[in-house]
PDB file of C-alpha atoms and ligand atoms in Angstrom:
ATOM      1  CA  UNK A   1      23.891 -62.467 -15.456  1.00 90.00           C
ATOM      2  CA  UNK A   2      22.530 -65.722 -16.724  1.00 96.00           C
ATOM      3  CA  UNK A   3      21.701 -66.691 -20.228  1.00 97.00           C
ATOM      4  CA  UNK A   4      19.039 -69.334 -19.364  1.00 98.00           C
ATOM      5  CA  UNK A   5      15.519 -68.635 -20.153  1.00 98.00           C
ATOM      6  CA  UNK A   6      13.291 -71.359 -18.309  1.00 98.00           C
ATOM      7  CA  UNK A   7      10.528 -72.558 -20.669  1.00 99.00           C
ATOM      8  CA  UNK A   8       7.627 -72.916 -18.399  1.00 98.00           C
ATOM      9  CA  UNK A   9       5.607 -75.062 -20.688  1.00 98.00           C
ATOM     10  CA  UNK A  10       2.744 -76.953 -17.426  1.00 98.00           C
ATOM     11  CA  UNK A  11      -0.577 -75.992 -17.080  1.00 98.00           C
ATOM     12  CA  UNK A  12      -1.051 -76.010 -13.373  1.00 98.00           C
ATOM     13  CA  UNK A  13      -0.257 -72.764 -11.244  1.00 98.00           C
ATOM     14  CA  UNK A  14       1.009 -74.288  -7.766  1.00 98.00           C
ATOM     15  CA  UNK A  15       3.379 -76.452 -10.005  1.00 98.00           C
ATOM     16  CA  UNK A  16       4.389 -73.398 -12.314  1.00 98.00           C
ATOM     17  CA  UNK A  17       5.428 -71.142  -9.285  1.00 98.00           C
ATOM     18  CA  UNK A  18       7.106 -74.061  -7.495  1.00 98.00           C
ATOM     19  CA  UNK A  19       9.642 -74.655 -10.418  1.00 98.00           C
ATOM     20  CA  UNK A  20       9.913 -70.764 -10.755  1.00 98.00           C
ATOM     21  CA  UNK A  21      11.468 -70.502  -7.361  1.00 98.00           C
ATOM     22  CA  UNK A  22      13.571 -73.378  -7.245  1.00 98.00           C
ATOM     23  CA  UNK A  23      14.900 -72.651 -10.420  1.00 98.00           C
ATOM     24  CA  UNK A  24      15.227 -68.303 -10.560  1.00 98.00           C
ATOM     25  CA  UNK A  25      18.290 -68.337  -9.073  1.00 98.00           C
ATOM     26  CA  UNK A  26      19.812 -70.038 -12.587  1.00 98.00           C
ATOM     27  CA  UNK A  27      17.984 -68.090 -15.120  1.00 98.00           C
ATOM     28  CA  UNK A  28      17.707 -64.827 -16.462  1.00 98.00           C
ATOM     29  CA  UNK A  29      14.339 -64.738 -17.776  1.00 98.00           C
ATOM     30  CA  UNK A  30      10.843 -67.264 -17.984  1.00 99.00           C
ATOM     31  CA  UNK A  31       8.950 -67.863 -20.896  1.00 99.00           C
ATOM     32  CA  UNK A  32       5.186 -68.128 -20.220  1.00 98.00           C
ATOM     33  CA  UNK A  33       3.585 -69.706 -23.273  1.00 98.00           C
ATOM     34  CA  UNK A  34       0.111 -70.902 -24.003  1.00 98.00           C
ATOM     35  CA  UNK A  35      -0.227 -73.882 -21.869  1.00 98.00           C
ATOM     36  CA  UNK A  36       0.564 -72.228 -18.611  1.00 98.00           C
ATOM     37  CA  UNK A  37      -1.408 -69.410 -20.010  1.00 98.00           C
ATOM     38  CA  UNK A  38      -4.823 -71.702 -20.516  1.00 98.00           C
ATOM     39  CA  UNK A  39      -4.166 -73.687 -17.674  1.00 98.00           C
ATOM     40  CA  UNK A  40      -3.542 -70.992 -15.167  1.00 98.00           C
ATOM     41  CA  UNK A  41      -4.945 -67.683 -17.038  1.00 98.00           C
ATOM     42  CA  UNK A  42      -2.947 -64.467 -17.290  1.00 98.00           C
ATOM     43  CA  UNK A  43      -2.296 -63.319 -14.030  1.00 98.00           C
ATOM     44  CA  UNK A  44       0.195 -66.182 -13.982  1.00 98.00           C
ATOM     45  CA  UNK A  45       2.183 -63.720 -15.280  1.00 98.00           C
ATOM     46  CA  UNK A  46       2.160 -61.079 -12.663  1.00 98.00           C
ATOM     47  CA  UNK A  47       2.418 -63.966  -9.909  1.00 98.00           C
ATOM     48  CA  UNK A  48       5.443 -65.126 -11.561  1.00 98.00           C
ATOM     49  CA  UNK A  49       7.258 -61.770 -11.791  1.00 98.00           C
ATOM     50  CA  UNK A  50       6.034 -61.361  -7.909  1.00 97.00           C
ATOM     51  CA  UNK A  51       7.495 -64.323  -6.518  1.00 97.00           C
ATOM     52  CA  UNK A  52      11.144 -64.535  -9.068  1.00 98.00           C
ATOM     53  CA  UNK A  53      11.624 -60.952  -9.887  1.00 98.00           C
ATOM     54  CA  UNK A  54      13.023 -62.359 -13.175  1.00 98.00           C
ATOM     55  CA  UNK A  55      11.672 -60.937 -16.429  1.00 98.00           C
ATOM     56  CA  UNK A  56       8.791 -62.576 -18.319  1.00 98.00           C
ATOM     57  CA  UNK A  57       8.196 -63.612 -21.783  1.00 99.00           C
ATOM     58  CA  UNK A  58       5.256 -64.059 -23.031  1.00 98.00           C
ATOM     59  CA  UNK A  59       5.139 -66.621 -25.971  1.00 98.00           C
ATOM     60  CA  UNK A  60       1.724 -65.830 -27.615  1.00 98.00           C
ATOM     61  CA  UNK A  61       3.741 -65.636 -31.190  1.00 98.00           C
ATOM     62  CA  UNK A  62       1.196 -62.800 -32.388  1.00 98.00           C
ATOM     63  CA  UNK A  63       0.651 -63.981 -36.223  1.00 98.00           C
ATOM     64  CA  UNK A  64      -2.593 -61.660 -36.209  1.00 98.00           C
ATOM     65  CA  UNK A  65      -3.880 -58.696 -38.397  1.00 98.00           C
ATOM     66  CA  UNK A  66      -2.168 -55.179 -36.531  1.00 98.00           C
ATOM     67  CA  UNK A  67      -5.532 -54.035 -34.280  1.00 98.00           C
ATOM     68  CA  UNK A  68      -6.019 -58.050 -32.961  1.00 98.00           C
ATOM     69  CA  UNK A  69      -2.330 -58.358 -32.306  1.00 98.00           C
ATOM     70  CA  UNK A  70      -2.473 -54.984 -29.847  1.00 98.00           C
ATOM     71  CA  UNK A  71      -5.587 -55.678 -28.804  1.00 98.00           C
ATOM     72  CA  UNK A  72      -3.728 -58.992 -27.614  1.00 98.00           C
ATOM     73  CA  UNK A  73       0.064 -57.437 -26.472  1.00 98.00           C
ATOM     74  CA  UNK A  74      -1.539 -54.655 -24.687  1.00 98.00           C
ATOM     75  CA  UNK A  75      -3.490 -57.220 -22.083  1.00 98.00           C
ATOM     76  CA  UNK A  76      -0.083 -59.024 -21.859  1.00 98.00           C
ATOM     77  CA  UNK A  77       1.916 -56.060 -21.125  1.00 98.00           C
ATOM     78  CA  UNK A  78      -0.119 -54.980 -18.592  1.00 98.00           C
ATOM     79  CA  UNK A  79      -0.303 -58.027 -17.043  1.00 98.00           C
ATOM     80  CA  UNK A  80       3.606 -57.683 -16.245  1.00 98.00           C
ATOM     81  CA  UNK A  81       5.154 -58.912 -19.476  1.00 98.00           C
ATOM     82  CA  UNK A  82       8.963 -57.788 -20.405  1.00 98.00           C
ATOM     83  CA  UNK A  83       8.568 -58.967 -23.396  1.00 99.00           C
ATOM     84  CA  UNK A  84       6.203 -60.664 -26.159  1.00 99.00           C
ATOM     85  CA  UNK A  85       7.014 -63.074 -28.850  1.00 99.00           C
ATOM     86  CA  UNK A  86       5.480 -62.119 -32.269  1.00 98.00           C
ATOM     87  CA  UNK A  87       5.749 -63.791 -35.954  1.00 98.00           C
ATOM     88  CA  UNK A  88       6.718 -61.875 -38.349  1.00 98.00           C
ATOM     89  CA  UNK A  89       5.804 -63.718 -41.631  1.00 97.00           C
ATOM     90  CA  UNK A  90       2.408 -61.808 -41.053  1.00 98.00           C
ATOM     91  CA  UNK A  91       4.459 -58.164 -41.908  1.00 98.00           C
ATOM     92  CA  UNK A  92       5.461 -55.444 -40.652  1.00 98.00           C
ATOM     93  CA  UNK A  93       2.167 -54.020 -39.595  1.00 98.00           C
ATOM     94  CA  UNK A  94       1.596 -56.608 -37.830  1.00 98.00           C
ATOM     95  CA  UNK A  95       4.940 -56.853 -35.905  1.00 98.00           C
ATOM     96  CA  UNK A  96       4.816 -52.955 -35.500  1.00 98.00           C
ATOM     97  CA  UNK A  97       1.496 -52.736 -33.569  1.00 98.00           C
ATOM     98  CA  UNK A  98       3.484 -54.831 -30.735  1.00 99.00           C
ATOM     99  CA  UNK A  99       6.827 -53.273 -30.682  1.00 98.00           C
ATOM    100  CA  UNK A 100       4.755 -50.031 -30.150  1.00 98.00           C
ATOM    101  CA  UNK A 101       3.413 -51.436 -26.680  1.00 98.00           C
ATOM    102  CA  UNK A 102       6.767 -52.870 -25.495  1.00 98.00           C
ATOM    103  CA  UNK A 103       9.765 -55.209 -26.221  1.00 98.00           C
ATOM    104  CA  UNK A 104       9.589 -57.333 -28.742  1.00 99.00           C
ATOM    105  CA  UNK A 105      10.635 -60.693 -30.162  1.00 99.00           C
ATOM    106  CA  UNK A 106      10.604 -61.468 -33.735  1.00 98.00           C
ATOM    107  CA  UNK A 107      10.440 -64.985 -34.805  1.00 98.00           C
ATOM    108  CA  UNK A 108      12.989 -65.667 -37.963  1.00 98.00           C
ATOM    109  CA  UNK A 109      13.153 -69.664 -37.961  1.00 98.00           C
ATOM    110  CA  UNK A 110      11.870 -72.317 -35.511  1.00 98.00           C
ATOM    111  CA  UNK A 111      13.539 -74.993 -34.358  1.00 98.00           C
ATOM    112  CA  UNK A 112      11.444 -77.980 -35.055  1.00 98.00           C
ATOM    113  CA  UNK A 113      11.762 -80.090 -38.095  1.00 98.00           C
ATOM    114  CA  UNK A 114       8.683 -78.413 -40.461  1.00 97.00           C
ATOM    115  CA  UNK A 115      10.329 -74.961 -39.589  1.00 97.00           C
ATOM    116  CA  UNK A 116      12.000 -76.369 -43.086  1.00 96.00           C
ATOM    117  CA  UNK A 117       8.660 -76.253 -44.920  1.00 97.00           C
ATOM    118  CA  UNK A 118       7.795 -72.614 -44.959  1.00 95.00           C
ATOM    119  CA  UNK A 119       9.729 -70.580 -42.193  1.00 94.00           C
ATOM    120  CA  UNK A 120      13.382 -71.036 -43.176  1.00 94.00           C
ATOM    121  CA  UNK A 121      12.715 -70.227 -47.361  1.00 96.00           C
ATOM    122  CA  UNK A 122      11.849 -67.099 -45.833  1.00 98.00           C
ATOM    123  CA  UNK A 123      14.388 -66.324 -42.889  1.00 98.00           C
ATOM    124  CA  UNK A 124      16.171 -63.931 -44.837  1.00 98.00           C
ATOM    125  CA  UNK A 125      13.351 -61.642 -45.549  1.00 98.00           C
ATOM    126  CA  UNK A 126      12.445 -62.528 -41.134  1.00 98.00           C
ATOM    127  CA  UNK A 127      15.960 -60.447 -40.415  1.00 98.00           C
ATOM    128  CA  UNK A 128      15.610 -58.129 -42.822  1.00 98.00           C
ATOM    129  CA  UNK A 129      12.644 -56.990 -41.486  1.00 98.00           C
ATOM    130  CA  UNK A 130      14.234 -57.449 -37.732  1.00 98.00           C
ATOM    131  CA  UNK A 131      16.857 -55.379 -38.903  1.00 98.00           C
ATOM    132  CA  UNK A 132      14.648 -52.462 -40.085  1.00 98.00           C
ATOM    133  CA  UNK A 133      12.388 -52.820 -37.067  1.00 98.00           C
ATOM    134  CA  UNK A 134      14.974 -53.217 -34.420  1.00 98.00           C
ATOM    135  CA  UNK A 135      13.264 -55.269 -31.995  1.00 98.00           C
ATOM    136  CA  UNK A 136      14.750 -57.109 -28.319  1.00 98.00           C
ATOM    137  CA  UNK A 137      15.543 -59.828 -29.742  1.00 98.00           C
ATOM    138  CA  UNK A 138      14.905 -63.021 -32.623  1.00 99.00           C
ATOM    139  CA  UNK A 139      13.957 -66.408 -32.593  1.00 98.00           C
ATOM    140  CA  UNK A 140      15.996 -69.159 -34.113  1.00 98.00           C
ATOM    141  CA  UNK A 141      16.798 -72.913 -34.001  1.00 98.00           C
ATOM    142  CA  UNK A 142      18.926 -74.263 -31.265  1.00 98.00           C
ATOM    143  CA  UNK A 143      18.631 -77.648 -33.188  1.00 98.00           C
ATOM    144  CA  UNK A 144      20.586 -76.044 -35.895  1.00 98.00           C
ATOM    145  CA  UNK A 145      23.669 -74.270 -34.992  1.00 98.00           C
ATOM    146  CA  UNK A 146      25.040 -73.815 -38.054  1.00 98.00           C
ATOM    147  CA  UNK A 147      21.703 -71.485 -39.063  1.00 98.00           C
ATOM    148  CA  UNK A 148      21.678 -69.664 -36.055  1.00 98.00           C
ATOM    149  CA  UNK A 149      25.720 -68.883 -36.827  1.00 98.00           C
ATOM    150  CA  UNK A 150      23.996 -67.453 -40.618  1.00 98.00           C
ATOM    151  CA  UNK A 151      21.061 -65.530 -38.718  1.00 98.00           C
ATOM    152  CA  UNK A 152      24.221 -64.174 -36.294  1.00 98.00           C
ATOM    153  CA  UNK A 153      25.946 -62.869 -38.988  1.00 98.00           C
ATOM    154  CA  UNK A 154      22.903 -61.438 -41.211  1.00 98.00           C
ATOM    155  CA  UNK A 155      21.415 -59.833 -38.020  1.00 98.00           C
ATOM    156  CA  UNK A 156      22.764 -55.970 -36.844  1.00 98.00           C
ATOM    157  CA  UNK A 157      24.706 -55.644 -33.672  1.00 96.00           C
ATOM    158  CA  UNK A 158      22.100 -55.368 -30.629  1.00 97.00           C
ATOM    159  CA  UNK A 159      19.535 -57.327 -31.769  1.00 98.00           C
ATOM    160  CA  UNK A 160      19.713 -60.552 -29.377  1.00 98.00           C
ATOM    161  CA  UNK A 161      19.734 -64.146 -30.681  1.00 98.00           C
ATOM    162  CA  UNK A 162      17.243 -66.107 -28.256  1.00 99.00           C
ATOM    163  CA  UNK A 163      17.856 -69.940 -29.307  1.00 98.00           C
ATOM    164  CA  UNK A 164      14.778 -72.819 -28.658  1.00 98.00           C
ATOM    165  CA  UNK A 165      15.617 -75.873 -28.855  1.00 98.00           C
ATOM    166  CA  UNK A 166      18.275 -77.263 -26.296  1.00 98.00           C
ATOM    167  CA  UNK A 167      17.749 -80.447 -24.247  1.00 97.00           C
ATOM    168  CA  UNK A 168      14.449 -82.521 -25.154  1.00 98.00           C
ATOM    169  CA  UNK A 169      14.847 -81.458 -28.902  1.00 98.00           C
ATOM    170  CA  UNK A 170      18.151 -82.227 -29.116  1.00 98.00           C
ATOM    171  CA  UNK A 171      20.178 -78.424 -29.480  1.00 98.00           C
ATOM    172  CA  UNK A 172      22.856 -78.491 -26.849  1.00 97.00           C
ATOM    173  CA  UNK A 173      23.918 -75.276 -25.085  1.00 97.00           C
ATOM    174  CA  UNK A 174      27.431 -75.283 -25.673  1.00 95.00           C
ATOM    175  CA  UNK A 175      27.205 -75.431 -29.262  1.00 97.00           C
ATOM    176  CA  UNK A 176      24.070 -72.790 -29.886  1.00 98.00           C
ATOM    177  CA  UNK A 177      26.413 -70.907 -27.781  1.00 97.00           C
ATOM    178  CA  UNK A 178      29.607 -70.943 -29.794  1.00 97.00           C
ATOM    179  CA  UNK A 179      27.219 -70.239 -32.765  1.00 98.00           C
ATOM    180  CA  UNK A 180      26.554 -67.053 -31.594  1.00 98.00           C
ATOM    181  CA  UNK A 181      23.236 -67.146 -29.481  1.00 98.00           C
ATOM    182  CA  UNK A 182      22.124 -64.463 -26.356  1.00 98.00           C
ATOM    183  CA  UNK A 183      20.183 -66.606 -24.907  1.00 98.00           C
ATOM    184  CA  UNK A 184      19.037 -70.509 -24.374  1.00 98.00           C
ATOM    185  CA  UNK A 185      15.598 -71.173 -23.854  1.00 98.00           C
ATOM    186  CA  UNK A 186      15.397 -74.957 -22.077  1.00 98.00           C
ATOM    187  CA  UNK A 187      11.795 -76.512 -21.134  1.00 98.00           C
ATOM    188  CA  UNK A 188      11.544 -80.271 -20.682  1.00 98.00           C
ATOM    189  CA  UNK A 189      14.910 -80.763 -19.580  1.00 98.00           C
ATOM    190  CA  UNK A 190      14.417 -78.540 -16.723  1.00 98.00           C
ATOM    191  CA  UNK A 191      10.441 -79.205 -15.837  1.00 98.00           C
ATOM    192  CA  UNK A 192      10.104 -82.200 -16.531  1.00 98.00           C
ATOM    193  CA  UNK A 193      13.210 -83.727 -15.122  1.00 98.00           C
ATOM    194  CA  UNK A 194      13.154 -85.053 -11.299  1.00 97.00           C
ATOM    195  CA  UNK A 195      15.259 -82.116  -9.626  1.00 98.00           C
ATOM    196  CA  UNK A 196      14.349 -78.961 -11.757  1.00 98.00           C
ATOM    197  CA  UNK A 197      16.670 -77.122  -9.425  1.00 98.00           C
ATOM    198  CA  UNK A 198      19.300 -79.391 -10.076  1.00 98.00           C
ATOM    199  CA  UNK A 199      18.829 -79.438 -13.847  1.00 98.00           C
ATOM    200  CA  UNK A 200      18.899 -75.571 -14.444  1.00 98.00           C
ATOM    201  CA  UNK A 201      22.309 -75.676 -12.087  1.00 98.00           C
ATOM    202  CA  UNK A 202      24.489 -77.849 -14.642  1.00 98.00           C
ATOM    203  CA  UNK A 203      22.602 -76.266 -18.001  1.00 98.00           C
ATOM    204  CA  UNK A 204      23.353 -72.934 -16.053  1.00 98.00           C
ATOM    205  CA  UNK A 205      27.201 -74.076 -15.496  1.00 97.00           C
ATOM    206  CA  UNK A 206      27.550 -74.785 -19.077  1.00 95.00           C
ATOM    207  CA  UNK A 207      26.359 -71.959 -20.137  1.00 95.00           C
ATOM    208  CA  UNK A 208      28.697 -69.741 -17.954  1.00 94.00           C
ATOM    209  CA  UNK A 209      31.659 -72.083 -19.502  1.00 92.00           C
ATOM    210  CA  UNK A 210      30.853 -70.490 -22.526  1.00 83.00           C
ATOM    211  CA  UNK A 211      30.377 -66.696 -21.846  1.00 77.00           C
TER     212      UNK A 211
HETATM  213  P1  BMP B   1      11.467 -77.616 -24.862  1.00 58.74           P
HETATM  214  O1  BMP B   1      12.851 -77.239 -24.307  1.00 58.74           O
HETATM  215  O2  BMP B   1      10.633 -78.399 -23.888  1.00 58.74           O
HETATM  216  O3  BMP B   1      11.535 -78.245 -26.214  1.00 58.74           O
HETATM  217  O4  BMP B   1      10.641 -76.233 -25.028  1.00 58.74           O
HETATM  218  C1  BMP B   1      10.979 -75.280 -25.979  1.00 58.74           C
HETATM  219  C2  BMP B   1      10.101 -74.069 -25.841  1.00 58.74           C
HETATM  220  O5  BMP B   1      10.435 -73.112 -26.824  1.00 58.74           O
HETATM  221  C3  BMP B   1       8.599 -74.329 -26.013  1.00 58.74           C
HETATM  222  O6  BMP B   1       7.899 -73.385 -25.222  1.00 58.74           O
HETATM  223  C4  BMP B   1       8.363 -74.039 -27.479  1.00 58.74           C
HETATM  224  O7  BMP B   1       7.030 -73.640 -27.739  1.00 58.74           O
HETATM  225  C5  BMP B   1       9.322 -72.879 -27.713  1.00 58.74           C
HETATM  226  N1  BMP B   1       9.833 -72.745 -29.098  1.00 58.74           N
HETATM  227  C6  BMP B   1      10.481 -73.789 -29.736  1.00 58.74           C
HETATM  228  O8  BMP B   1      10.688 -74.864 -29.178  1.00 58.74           O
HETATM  229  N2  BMP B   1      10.940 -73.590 -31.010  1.00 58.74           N
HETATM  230  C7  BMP B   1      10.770 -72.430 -31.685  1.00 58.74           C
HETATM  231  O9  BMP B   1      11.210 -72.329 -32.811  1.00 58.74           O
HETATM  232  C8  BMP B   1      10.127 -71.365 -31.032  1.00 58.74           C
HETATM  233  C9  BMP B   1       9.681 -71.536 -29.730  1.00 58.74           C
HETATM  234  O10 BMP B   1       9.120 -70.525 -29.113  1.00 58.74           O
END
């Protein structure tokens, strides 16, 4: 099974489904996130599961109060998500109202540069909490390997490392990998490059040098 999560960050629908199907056959999951979700509305979801079969994840990272984040998750999951990315620097409560709906995906440190500014001071506390709660999965920084080798090791058995990050911001696959991630999650390099098809094929091939 692959490890490849395709980041389907576009807005329009005809060009979101396109890259879907040229590029399932590489990945093991999509990521829908709010672009795609404002450009094409929410039954972008449902079409996308139709026409790949492939799991969906839906990148809303919930950062609400508990009743606005199900009010949210449960329109998602019905919709067709697999799975829903929440924050958890909001609390428990929060993260609890979604992980009651369906699976759920904690974020514990992003991958961007200002992740350094508040997120990462409070990682620790992020998989603590992940480890109580025992969500799908947890966010953390592709760009950083060495981090998501600390997050690895803090985190219980189970609980999947899902790594942002790899290609346009500069994370590479093979070494997020031999840090201990699940999962790669690759946008630009795939979508935006001239043969999406072609791109998720070699990212794909390094990943399975690696598992
Ligand atoms: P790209 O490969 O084009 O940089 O896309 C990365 C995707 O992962 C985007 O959808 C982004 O919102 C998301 N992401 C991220 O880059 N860093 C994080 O810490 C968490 C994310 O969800």
């Amino acid at each position: 099974m692959s490890r490849l999560i395709l980041a389907l960050d576009v807005y329009e629908r005809e060009r979101a489904l396109e890259i879907a199907e040229c590029t399932a056959d590489y990945l093991w999951a999509i990521k829908v996130n709010w672009p795609l979700i404002i450009g094409s509305g929410l039954k972008i979801i449902t079409e996308l599961k139709q026409v790949t079969g492939l799991p969906i994840i839906a990148d809303l990272k919930l950062a609400d109060i508990p009743n606005t984040n199900r009010l949210i998750a449960k329109k998602v999951f019905e919709a067709g998500a697999d799975y829903v990315i929440a924050h958890g620097f909001v609390g428990r409560d929060s993260v609890k109202a979604v992980m009651e709906l369906g699976k759920t995906i904690i974020v514990v440190e992003m991958s961007h540069p200002g992740a350094k500014e508040f997120i990462q001071p409070v990682t620790d506390k992020l998989i603590e909490m992940a480890n109580e709660l025992g969500p799908f999965g947890v966010i953390a920084p592709a760009t950083r390997p060495e981090r998501v080798s600390y997050i690895r090791s803090k985190l219980k058995p189970g609980i999947k490392v899902i790594t942002p990050g790899v290609g346009a911001q500069g994370g590479t696959a093979s070494e997020v990998l031999k840090a201990g991630a699940d999962y790669i999650i690759v946008g630009r390099a795939i979508y935006q490059s001239e043969n999406p098809r072609e791109s998720a094929r070699r990212i794909f091939e390094e990943v399975e040098a690696w598992s």
